PDB file of C-alpha atoms and ligand atoms in Angstrom:
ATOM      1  CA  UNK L 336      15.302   4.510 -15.715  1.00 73.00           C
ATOM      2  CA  UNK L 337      12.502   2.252 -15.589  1.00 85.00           C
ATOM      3  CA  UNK L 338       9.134   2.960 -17.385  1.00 89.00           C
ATOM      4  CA  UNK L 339       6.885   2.777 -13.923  1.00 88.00           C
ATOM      5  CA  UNK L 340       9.483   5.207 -12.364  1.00 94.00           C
ATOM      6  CA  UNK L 341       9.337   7.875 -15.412  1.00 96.00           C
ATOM      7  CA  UNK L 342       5.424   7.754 -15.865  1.00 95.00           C
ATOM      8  CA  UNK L 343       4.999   7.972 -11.807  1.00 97.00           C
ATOM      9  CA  UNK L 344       7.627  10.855 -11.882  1.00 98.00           C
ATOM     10  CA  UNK L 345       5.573  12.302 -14.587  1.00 97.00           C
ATOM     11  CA  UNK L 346       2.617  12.116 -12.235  1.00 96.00           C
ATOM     12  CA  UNK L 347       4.015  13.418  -9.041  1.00 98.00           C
ATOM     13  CA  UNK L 348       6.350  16.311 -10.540  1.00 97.00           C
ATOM     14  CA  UNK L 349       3.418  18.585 -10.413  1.00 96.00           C
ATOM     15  CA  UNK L 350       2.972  20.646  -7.620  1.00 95.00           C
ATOM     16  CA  UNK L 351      -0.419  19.348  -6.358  1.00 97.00           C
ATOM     17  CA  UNK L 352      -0.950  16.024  -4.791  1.00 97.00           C
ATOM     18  CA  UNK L 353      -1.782  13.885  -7.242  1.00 96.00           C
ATOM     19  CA  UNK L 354      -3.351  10.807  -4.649  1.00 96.00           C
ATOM     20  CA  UNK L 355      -4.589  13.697  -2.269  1.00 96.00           C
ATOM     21  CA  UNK L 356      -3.286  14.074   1.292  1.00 97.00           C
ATOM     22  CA  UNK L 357      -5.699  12.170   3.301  1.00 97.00           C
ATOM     23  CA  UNK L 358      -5.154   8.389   4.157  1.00 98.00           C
ATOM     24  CA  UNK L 359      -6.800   5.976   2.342  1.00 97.00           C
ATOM     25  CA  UNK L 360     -10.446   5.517   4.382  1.00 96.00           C
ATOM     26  CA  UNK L 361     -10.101   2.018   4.779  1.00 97.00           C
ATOM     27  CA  UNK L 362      -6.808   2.906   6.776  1.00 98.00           C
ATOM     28  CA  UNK L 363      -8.421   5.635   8.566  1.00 98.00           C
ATOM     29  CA  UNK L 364     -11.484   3.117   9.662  1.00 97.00           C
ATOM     30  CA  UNK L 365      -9.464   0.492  10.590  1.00 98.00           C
ATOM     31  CA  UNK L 366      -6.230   2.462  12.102  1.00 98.00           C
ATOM     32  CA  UNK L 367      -7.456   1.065  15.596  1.00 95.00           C
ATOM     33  CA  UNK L 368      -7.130  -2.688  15.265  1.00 91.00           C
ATOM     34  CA  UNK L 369      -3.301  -1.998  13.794  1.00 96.00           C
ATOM     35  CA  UNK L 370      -0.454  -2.643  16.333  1.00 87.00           C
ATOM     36  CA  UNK L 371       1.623   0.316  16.922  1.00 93.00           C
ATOM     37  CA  UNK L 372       5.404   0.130  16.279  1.00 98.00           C
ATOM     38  CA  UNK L 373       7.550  -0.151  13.464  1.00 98.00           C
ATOM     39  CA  UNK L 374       5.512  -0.010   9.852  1.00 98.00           C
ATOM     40  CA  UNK L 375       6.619  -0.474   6.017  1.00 98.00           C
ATOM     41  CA  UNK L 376       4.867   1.426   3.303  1.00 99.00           C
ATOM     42  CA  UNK L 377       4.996  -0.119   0.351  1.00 98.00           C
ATOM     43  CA  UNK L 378       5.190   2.007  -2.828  1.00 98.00           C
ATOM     44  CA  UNK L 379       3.768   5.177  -0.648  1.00 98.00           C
ATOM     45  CA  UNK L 380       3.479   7.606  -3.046  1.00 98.00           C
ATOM     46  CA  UNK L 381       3.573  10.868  -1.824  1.00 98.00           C
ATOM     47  CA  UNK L 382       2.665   9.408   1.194  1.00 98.00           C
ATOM     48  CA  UNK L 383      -1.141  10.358   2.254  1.00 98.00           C
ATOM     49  CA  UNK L 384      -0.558   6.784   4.278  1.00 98.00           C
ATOM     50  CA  UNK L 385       2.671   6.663   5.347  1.00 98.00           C
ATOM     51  CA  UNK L 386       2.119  10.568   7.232  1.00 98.00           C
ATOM     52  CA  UNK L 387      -1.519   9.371   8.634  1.00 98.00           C
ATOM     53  CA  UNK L 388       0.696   6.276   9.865  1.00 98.00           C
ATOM     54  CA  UNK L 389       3.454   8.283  11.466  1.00 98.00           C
ATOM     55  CA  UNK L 390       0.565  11.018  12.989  1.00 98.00           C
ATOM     56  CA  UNK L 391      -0.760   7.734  14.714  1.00 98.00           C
ATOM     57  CA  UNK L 392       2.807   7.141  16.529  1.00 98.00           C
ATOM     58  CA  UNK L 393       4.128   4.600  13.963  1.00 98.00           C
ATOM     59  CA  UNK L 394       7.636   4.716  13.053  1.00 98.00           C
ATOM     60  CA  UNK L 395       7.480   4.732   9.286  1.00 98.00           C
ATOM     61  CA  UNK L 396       9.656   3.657   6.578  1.00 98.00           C
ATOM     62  CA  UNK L 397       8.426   5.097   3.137  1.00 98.00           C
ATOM     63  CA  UNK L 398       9.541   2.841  -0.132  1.00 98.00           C
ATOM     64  CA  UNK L 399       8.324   3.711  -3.950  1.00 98.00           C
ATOM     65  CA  UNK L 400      10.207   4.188  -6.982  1.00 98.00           C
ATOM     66  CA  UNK L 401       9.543   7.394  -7.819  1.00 98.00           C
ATOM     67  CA  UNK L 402      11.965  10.538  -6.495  1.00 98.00           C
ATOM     68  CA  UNK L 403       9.427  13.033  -7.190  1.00 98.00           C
ATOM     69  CA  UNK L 404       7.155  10.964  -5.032  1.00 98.00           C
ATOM     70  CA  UNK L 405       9.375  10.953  -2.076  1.00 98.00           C
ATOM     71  CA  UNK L 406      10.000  14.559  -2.542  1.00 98.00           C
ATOM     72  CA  UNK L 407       6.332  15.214  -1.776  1.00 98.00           C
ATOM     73  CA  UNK L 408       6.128  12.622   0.778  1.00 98.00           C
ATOM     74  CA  UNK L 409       9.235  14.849   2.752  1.00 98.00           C
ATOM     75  CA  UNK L 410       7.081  17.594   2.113  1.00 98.00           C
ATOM     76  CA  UNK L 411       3.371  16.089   3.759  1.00 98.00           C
ATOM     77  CA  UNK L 412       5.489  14.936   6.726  1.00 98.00           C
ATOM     78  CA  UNK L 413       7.068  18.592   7.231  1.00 98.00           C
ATOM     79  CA  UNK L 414       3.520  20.281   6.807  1.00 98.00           C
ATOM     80  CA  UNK L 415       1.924  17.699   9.546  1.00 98.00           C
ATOM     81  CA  UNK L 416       5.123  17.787  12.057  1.00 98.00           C
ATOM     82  CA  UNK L 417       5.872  14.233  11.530  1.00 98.00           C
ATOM     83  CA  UNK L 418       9.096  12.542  10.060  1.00 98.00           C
ATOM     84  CA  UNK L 419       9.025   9.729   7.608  1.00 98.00           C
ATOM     85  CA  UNK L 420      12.283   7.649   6.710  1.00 98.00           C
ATOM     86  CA  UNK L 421      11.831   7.424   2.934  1.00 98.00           C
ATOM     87  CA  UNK L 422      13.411   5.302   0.641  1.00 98.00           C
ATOM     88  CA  UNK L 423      13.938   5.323  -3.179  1.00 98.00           C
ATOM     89  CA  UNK L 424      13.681   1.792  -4.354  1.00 97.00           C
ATOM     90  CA  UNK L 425      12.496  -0.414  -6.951  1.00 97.00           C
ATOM     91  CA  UNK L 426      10.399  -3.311  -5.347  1.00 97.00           C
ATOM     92  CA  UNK L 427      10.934  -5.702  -7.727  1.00 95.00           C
ATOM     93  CA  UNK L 428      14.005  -5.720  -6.529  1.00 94.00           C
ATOM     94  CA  UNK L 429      13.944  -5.041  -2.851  1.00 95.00           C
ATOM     95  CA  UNK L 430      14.654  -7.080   0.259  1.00 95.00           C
ATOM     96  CA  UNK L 431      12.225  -6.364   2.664  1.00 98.00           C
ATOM     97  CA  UNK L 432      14.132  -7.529   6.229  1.00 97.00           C
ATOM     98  CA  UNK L 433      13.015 -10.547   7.922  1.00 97.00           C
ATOM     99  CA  UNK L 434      10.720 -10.405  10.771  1.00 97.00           C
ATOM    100  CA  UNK L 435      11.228  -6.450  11.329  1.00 98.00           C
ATOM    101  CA  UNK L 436       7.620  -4.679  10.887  1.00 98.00           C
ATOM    102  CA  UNK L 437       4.556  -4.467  13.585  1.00 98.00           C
ATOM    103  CA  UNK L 438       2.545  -3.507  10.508  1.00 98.00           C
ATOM    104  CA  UNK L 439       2.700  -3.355   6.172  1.00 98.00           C
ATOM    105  CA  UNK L 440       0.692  -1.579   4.687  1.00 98.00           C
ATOM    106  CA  UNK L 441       0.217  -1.966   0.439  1.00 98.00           C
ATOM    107  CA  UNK L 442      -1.994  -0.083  -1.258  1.00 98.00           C
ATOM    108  CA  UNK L 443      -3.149   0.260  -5.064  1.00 98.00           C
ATOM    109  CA  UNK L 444      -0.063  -1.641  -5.857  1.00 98.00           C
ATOM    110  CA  UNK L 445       0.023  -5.585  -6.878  1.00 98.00           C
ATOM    111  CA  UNK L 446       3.236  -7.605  -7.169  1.00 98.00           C
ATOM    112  CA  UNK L 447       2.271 -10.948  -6.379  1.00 98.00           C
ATOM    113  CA  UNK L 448       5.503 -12.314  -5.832  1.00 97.00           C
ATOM    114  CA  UNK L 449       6.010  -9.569  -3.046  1.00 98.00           C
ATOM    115  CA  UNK L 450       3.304 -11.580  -0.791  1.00 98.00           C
ATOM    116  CA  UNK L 451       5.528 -14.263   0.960  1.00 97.00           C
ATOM    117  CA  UNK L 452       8.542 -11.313   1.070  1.00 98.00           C
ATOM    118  CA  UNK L 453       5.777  -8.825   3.246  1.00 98.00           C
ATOM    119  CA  UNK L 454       5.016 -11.927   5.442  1.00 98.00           C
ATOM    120  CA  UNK L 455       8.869 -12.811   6.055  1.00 98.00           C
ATOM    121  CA  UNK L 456       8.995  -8.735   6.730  1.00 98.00           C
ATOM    122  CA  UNK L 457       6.281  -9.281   9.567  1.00 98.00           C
ATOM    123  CA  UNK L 458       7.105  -9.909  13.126  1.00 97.00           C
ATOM    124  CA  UNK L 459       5.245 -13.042  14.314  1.00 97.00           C
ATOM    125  CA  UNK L 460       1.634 -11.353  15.413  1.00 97.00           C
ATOM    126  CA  UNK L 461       2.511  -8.541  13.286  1.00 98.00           C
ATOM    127  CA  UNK L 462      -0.328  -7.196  10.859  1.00 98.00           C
ATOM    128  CA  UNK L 463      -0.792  -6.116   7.314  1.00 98.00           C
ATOM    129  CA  UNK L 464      -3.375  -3.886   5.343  1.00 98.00           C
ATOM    130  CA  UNK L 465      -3.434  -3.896   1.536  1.00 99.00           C
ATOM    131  CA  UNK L 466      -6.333  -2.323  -0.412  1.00 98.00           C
ATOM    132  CA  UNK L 467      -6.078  -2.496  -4.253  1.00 98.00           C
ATOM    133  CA  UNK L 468      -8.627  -2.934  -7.487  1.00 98.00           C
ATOM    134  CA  UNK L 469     -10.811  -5.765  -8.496  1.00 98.00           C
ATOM    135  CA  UNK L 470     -10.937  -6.973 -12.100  1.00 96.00           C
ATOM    136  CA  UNK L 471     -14.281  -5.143 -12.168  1.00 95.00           C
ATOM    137  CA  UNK L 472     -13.275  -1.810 -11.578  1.00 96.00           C
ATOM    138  CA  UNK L 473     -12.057  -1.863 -15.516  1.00 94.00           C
ATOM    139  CA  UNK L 474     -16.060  -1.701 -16.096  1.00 92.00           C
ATOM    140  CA  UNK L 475     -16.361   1.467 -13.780  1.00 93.00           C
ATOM    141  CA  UNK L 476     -14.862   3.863 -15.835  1.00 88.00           C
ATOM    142  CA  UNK L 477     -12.960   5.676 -13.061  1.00 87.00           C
ATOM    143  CA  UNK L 478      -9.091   5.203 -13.195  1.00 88.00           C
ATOM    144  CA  UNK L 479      -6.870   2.666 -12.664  1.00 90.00           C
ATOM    145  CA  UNK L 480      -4.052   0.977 -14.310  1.00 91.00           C
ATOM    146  CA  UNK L 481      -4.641  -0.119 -17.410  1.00 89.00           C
ATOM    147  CA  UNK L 482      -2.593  -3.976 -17.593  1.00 93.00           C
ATOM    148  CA  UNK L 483      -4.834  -7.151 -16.178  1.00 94.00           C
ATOM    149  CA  UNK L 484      -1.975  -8.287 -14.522  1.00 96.00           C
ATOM    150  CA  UNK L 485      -2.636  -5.461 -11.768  1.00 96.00           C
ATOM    151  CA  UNK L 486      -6.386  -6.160 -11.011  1.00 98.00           C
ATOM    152  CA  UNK L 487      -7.184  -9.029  -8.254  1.00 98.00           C
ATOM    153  CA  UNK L 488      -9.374 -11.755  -9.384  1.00 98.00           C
ATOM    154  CA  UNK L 489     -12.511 -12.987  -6.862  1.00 97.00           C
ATOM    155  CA  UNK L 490     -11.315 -13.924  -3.515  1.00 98.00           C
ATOM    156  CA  UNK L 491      -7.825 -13.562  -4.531  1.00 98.00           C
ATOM    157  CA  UNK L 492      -6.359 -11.765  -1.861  1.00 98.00           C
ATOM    158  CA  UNK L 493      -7.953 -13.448   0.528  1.00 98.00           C
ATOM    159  CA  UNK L 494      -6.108 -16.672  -1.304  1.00 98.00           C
ATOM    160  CA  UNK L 495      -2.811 -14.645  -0.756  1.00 98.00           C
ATOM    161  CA  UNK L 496      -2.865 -14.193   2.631  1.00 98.00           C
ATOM    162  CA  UNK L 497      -4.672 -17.812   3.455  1.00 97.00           C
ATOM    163  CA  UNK L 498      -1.885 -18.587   5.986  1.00 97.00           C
ATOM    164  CA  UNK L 499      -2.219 -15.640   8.132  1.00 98.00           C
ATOM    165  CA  UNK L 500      -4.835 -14.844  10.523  1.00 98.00           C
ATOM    166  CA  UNK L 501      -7.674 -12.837   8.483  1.00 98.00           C
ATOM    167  CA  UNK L 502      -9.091 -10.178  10.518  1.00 97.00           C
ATOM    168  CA  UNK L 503     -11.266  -8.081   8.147  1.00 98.00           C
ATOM    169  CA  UNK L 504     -11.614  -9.022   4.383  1.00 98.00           C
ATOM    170  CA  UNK L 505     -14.079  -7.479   1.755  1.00 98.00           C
ATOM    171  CA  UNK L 506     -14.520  -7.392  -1.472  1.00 98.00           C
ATOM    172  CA  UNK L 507     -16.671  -4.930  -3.564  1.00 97.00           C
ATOM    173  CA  UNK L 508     -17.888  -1.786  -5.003  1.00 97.00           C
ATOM    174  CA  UNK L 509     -17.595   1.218  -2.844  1.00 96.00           C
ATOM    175  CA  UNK L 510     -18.007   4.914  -3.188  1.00 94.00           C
ATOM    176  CA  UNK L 511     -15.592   6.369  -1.081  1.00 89.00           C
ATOM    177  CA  UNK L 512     -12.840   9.476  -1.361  1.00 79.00           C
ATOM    178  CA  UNK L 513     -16.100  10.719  -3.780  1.00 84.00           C
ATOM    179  CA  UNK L 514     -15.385   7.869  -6.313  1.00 88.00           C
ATOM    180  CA  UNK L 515     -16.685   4.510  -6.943  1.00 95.00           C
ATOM    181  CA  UNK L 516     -14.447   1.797  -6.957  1.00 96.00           C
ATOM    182  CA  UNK L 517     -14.122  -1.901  -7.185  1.00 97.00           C
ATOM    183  CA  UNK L 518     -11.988  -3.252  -4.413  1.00 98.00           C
ATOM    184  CA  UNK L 519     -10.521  -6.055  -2.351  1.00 98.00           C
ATOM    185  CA  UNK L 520      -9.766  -4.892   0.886  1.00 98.00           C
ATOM    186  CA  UNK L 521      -7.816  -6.845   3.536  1.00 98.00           C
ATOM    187  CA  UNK L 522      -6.053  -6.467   7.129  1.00 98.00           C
ATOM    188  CA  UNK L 523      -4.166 -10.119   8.027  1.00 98.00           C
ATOM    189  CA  UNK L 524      -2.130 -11.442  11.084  1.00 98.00           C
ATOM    190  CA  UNK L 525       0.706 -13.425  11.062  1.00 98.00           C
ATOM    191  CA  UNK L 526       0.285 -16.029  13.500  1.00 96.00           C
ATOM    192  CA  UNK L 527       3.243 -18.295  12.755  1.00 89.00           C
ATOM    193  CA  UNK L 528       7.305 -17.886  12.514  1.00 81.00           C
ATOM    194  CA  UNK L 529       8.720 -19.007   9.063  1.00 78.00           C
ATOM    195  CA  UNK L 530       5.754 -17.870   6.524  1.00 81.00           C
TER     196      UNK L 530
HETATM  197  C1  SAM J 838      -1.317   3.971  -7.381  1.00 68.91           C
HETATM  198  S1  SAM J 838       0.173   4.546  -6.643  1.00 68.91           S
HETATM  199  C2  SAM J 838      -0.193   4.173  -4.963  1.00 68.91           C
HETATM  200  C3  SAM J 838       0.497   5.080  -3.996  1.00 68.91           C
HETATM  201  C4  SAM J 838       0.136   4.897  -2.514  1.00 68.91           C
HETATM  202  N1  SAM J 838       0.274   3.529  -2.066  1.00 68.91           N
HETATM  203  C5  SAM J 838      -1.254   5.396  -2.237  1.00 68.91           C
HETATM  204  O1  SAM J 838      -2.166   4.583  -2.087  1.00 68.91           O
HETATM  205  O2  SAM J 838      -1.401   6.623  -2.149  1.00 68.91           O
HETATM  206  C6  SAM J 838       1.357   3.299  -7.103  1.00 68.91           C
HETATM  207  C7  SAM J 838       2.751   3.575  -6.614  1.00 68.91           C
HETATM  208  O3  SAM J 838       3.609   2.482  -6.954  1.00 68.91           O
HETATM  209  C8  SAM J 838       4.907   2.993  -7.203  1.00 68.91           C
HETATM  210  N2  SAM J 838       5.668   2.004  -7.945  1.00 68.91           N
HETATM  211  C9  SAM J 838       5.429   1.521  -9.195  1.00 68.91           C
HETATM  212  N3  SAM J 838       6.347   0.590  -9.530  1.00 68.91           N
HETATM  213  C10 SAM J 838       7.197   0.483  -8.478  1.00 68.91           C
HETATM  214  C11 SAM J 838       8.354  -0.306  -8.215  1.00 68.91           C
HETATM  215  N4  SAM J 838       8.811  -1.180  -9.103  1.00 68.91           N
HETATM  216  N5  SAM J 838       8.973  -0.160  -7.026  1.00 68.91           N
HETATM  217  C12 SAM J 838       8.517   0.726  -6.101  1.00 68.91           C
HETATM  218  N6  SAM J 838       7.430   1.498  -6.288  1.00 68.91           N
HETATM  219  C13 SAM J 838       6.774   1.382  -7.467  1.00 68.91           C
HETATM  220  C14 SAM J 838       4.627   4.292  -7.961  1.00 68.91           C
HETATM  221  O4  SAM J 838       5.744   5.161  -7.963  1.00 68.91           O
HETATM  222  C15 SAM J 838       3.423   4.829  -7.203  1.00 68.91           C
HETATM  223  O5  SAM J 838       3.817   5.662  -6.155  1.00 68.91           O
END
């Protein structure tokens, strides 16, 4: 078993949600400029997004490492009368299929070399939305992971995504879901085949 899947098991085995059961708020402001259809949520959780998604008339596949996750994210779906298809997978080592998703959605996780897999996974004017920390939110004192490697540096993600259309793009620090947080926030278009 990997480390991320036992320390994320760790976190989820207990019987309250650990991320909360409402969406993230940028997802919740922005839900209207997101084409309905088929969406991808990557590393979900216990699935606060992937249920807000699939109350919204998405069809949702679910994909994070972590059983105990997907447990709970069977469980959010059953308390709001939705259904999720969830899926136990490691992204590192994952697939995503070609050209297949109206919308990704990626939040609080960073895997850099997943960028030009989620743009293969998007159908051509198909959209993504990916929220995670800034290097500055280490200075906040409020969570987060702990290695660099998962913090974006300035203007990073907006570097990441520079070949799809970019429809909404900040960067800063917000208080929101009571917390302040330092955060690059991003919803993208893909506007070309073969990216
Ligand atoms: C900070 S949580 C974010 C969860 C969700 N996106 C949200 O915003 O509520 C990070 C997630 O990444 C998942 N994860 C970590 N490493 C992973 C991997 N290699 N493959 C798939 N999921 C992974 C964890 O299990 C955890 O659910």
């Amino acid at each position: 078993m990997k480390a991320d899947q036992k320390r994320w098991d760790k976190r989820f085995g207990r019987k309250e949600f650990a991320l909360g059961k409402e969406p993230n708020p940028f997802l919740k402001k922005h839900i209207r400029l997101l084409p309905k259809g088929k969406a991808l949520d990557m590393a979900t959780g216990e699935g606060r997004n992937a249920v807000f998604l699939a109350q919204h008339g998405f069809e949702v596949n679910a994909v994070d490492i972590s059983e105990k996750g997907l447990k709970k994210v069977k469980k959010l779906a059953r308390e709001k009368g939705v259904k999720i298809n969830t899926f136990l997978v490691d992204l590192d080592q994952y697939q995503i299929e070609k050209e297949r998703y109206d919308l990704i959605a990626n939040f609080y996780f960073l895997r850099r070399r997943l960028i030009p897999r989620i743009k293969k996974g998007l159908k051509k004017g198909g959209k993504v939305i990916f929220e995670t920390y800034l290097l500055e939110h280490r200075k906040l004192g409020t969570g987060g992971p702990k290695q660099t490697k998962y913090f974006l540096k300035p203007n990073e993600l907006l570097r990441l995504f520079k070949d799809c259309r970019i429809l909404f793009y900040r960067e800063g620090i917000f208080k929101e879901g009571g917390r302040r947080k330092a955060v690059a926030s991003l919803i993208a278009e893909k506007i070309q085949k073969g990216i």
